[in-house]
Tab-separated table of C-alpha atoms in Angstrom:
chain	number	residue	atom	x	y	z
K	13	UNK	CA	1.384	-37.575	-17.058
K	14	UNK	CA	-0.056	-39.077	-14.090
K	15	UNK	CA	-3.348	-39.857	-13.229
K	16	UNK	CA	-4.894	-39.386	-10.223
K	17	UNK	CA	-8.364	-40.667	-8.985
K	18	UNK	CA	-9.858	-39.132	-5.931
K	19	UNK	CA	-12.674	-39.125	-3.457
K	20	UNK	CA	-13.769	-38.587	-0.070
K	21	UNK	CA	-16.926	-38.906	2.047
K	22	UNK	CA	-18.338	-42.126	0.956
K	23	UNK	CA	-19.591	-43.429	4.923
K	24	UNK	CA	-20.116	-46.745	4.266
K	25	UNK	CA	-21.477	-49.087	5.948
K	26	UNK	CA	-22.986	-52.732	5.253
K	27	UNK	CA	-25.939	-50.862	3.498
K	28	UNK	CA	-23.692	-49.603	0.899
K	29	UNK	CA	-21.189	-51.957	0.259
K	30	UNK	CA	-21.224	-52.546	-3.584
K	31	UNK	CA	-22.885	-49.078	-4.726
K	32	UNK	CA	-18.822	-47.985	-5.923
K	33	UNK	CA	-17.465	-51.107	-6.792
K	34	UNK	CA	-18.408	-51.513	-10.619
K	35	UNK	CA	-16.645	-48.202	-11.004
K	36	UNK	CA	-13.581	-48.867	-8.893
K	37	UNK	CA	-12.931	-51.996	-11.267
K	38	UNK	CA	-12.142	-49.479	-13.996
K	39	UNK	CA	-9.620	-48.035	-12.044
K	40	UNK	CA	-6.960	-49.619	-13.494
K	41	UNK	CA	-7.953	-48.337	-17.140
K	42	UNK	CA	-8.120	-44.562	-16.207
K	43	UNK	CA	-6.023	-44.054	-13.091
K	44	UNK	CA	-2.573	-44.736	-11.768
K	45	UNK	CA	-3.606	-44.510	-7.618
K	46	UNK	CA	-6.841	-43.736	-5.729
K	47	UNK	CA	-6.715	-40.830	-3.078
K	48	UNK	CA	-9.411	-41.244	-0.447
K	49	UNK	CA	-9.972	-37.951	1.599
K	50	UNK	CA	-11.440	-39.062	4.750
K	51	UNK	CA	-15.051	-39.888	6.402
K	52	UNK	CA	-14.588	-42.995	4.641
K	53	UNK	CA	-17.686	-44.750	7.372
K	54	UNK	CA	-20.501	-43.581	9.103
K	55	UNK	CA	-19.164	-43.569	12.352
K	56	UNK	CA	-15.638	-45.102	12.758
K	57	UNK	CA	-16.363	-48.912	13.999
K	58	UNK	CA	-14.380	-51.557	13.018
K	59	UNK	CA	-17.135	-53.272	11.759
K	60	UNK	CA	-18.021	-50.103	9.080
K	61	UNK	CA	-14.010	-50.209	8.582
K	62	UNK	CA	-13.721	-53.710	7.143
K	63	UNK	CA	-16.702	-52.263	4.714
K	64	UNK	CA	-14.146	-49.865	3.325
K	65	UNK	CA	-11.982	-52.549	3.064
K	66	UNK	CA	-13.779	-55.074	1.306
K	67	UNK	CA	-15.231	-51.757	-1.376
K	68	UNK	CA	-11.576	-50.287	-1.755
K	69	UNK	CA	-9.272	-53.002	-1.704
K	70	UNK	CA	-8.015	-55.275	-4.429
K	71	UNK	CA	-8.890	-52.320	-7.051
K	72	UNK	CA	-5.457	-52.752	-9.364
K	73	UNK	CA	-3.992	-49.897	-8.689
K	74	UNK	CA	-2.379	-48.068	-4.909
K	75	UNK	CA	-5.169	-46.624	-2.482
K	76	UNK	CA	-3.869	-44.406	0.214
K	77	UNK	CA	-6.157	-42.533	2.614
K	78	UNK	CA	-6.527	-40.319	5.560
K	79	UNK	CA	-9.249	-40.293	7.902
K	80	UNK	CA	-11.843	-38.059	8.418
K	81	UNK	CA	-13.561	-37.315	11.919
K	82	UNK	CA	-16.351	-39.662	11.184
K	83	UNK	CA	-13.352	-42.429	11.699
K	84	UNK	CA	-13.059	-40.725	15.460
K	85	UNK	CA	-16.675	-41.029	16.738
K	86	UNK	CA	-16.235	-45.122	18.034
K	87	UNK	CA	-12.857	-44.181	19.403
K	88	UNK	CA	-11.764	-47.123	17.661
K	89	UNK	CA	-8.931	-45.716	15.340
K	90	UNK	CA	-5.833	-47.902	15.847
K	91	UNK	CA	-8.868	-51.122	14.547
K	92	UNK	CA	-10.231	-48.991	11.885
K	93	UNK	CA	-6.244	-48.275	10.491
K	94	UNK	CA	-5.461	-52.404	10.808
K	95	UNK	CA	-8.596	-53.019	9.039
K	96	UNK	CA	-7.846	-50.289	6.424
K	97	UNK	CA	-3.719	-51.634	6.226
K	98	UNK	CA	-4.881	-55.450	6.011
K	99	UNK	CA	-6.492	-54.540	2.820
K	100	UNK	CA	-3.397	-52.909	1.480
K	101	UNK	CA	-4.962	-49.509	2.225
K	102	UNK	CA	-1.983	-47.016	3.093
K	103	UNK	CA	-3.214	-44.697	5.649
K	104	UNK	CA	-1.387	-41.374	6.465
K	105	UNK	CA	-1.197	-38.948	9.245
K	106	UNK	CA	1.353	-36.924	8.927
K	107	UNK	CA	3.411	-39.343	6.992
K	108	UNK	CA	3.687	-39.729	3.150
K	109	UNK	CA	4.800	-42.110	0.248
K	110	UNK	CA	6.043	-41.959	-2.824
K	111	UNK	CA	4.851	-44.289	-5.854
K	112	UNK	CA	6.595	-44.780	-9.211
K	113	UNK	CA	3.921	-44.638	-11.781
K	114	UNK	CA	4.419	-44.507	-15.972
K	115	UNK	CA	4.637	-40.703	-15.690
K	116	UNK	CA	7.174	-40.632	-12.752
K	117	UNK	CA	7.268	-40.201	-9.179
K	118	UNK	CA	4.532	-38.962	-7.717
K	119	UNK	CA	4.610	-37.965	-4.292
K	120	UNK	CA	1.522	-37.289	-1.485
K	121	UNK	CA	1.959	-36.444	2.088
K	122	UNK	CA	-1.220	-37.054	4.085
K	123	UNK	CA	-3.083	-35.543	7.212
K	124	UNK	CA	-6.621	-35.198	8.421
K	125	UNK	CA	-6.320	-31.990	9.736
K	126	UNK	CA	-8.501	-29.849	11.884
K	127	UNK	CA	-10.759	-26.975	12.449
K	128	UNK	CA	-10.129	-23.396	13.500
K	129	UNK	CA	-11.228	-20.871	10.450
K	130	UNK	CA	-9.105	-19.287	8.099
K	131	UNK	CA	-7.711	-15.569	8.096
K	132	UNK	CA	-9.611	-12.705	9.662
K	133	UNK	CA	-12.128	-15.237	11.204
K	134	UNK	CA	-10.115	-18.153	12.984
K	135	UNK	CA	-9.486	-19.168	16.333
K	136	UNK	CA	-6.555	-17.768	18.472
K	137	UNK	CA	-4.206	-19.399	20.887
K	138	UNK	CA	-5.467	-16.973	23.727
K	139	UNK	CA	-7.579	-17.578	26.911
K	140	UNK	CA	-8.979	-20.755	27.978
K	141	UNK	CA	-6.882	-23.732	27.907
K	142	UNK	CA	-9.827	-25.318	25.689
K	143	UNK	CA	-9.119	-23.058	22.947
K	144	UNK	CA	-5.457	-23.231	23.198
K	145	UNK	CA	-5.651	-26.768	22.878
K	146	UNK	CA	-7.743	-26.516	19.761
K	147	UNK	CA	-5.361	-24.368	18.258
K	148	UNK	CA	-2.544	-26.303	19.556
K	149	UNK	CA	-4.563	-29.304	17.704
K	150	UNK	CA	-4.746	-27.410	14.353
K	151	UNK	CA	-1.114	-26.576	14.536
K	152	UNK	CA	0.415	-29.421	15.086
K	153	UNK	CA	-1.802	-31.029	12.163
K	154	UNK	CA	-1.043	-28.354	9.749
K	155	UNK	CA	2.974	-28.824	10.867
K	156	UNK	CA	3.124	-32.777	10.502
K	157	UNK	CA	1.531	-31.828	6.931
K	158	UNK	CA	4.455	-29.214	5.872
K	159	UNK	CA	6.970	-31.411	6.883
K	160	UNK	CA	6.075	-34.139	5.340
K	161	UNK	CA	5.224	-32.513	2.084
K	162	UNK	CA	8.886	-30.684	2.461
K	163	UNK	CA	10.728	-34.287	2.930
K	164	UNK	CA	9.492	-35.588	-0.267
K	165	UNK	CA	11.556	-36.124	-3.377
K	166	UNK	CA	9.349	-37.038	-6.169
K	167	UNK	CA	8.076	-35.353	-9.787
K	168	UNK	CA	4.691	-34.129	-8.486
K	169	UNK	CA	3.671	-33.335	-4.938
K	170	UNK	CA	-0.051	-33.764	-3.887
K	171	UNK	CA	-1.221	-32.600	-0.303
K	172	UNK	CA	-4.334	-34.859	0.637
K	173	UNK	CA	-6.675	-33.875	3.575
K	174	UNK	CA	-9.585	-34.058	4.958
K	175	UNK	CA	-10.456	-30.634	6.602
K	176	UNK	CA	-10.244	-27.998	4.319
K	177	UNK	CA	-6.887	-25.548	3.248
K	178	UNK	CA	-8.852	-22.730	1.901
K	179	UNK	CA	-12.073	-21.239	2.518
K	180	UNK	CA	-13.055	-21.419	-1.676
K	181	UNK	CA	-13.847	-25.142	-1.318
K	182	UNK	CA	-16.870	-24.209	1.201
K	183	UNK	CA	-19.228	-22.347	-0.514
K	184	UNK	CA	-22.116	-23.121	-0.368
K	185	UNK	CA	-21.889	-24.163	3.292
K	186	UNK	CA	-23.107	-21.734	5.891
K	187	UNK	CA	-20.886	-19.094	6.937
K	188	UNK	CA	-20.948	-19.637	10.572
K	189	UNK	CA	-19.882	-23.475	10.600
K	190	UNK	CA	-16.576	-22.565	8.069
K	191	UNK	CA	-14.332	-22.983	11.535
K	192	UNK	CA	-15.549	-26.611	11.798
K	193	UNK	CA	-14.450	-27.385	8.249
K	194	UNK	CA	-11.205	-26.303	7.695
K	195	UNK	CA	-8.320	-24.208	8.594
K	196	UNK	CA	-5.905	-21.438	6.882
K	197	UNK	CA	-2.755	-23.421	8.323
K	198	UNK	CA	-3.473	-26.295	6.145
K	199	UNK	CA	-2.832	-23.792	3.234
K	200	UNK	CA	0.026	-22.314	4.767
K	201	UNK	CA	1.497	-25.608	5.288
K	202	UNK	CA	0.786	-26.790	1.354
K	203	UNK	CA	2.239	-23.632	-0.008
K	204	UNK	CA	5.821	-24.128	2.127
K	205	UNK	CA	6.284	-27.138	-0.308
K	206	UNK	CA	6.099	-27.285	-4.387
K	207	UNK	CA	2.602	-28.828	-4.544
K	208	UNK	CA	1.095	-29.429	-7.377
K	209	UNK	CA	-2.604	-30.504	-6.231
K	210	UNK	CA	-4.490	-30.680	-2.737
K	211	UNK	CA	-7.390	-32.856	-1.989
K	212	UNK	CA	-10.069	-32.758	0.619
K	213	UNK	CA	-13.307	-33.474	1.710
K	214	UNK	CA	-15.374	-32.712	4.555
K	215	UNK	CA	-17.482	-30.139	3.105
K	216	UNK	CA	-20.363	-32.077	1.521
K	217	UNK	CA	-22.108	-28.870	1.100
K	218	UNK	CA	-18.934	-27.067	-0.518
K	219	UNK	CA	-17.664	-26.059	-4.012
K	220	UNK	CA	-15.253	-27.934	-5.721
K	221	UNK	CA	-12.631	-25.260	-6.981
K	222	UNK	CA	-10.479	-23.574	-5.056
K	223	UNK	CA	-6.765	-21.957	-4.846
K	224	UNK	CA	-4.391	-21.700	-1.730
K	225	UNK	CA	-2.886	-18.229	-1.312
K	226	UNK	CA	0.654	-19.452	-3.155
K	227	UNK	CA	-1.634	-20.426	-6.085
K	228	UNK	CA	-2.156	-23.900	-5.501
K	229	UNK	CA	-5.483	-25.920	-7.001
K	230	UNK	CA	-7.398	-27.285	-4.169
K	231	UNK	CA	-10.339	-29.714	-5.260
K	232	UNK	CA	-13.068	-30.939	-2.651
K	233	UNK	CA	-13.705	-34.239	-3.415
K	234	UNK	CA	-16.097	-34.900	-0.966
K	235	UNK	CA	-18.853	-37.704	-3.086
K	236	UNK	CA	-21.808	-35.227	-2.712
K	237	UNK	CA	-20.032	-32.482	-3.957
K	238	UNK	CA	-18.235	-34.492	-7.064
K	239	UNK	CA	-21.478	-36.807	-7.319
K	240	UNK	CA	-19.950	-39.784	-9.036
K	241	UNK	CA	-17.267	-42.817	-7.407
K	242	UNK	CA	-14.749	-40.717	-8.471
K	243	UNK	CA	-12.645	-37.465	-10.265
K	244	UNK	CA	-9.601	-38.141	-12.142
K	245	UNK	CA	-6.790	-35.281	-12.425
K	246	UNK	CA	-4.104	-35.196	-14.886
K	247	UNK	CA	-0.870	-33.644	-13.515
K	248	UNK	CA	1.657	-33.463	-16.133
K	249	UNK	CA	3.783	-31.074	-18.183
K	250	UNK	CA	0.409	-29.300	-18.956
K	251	UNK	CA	-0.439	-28.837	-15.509
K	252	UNK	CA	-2.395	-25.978	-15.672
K	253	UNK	CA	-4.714	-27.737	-18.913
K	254	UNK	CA	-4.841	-30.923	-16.874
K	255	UNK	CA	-7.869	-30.986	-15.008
K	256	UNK	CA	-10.710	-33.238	-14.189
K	257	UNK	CA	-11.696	-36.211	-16.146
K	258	UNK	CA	-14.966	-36.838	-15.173
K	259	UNK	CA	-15.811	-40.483	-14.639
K	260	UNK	CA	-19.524	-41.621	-14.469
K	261	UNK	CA	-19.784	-43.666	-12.302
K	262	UNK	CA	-21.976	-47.050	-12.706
K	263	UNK	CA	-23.203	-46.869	-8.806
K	264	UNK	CA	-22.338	-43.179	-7.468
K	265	UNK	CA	-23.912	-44.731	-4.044
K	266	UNK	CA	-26.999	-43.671	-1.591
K	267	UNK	CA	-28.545	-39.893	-1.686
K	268	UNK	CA	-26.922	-37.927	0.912
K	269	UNK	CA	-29.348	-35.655	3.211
């Protein structure tokens, strides 16, 4: 069995530095690797970077993250990855790893993904350049993500995003805004690999439970949604028992408007 701990959305910042930590030090105890699914600061500045770094790293066990579009908004990326790397944070986009844990390899291939809607109700590659090249964008994401799921070589296979793969994961959210959140390619590219588990966030307004189209588990684990530090899922030999263990955590961090 391996363990997996897993959340998204937290935003710090200097004002909530320390609300996670007390249940990150039991890491170790519960979880073989933290997955971190994006929007990790409030608005992508080094600064609210080296937060992250000082909340997440040193835990005991591997972190690996991707970014979320609140790690966009300072155009400051390539600082916020060194700050997030210096800590011994792996970031991926459209790149994976593979760990050795006590229950064997586990594999997770990594991308933040985009917008564009899922099927029926999605964005074409027609018309104005704009759109094409928003398409283009959610393409290209979903593509790095198949590829890198499909050159992995481990015992388990977990897809980790930040957009959303299926439409489940958002309810609760309102209809109209479901373009902005996620996109059907991300599914498409999840199912062209044997994945056992996919992670997001994004949708703080979302459901946790959801199912790609090949009959893959998707779990949001955006913080408001999963209201604690952080989930832990059991993939195993009884992968279909192996859910959630639900860890309370000791600071879940600030309300969330």
């Amino acid at each position: 069995m391996i363990r997996i701990a897993a959340v998204g959305d937290v935003h710090l910042d200097e004002d909530v530095v320390g609300h996670f930590r007390p249940a990150l030090e039991e890491l170790p105890d519960c979880a073989d690797v933290l997955l971190l699914a994006g929007d990790l600061t409030r608005h992508g500045s080094a600064a609210e970077a080296r937060c992250v770094a000082r909340e997440f790293g040193g835990l005991g066990v591997p972190v690996i993250t991707v970014l979320g579009n609140h790690e966009y908004q300072c155009d400051q990326v390539p600082q916020v990855v060194r700050a997030l790397e210096d800590a011994g944070i792996t970031v991926l986009e459209g790149t994976s790893v593979v760990l050795e844990c006590a229950g064997g390899r586990l594999g997770v291939a990594g991308v933040k993904g985009f917008g564009g809607g899922f099927a029926g109700r999605c964005a074409s590659d027609f018309g104005e350049p704009e759109m094409k090249a928003l398409v283009r964008t959610t393409t290209e994401s979903a593509d790095a993500l198949g590829a890198a799921l499909r050159s992995l070589d481990c015992d388990l296979l977990v897809a980790l995003t930040h957009y959303s793969p299926v439409p489940d994961t958002l309810a609760g959210e309102p209809l109209e805004i479901y373009p902005f959140l996620g996109c059907y390619q991300l599914g498409l590219a999840i199912d062209s690999a044997p994945t056992a588990l996919a992670l997001h966030g994004h949708a703080h307004h979302g459901a946790e439970r959801g199912t790609t189209p090949g009959g893959v588990r998707v779990r949001n684990v955006a913080h408001p949604v999963i209201k604690q530090a952080y989930s832990v899922f059991h993939l195993g030999d009884h992968l279909d028992q192996g859910e959630v263990s639900r860890i309370d955590a000791k600071g879940t961090g600030p309300p969330w408007s």
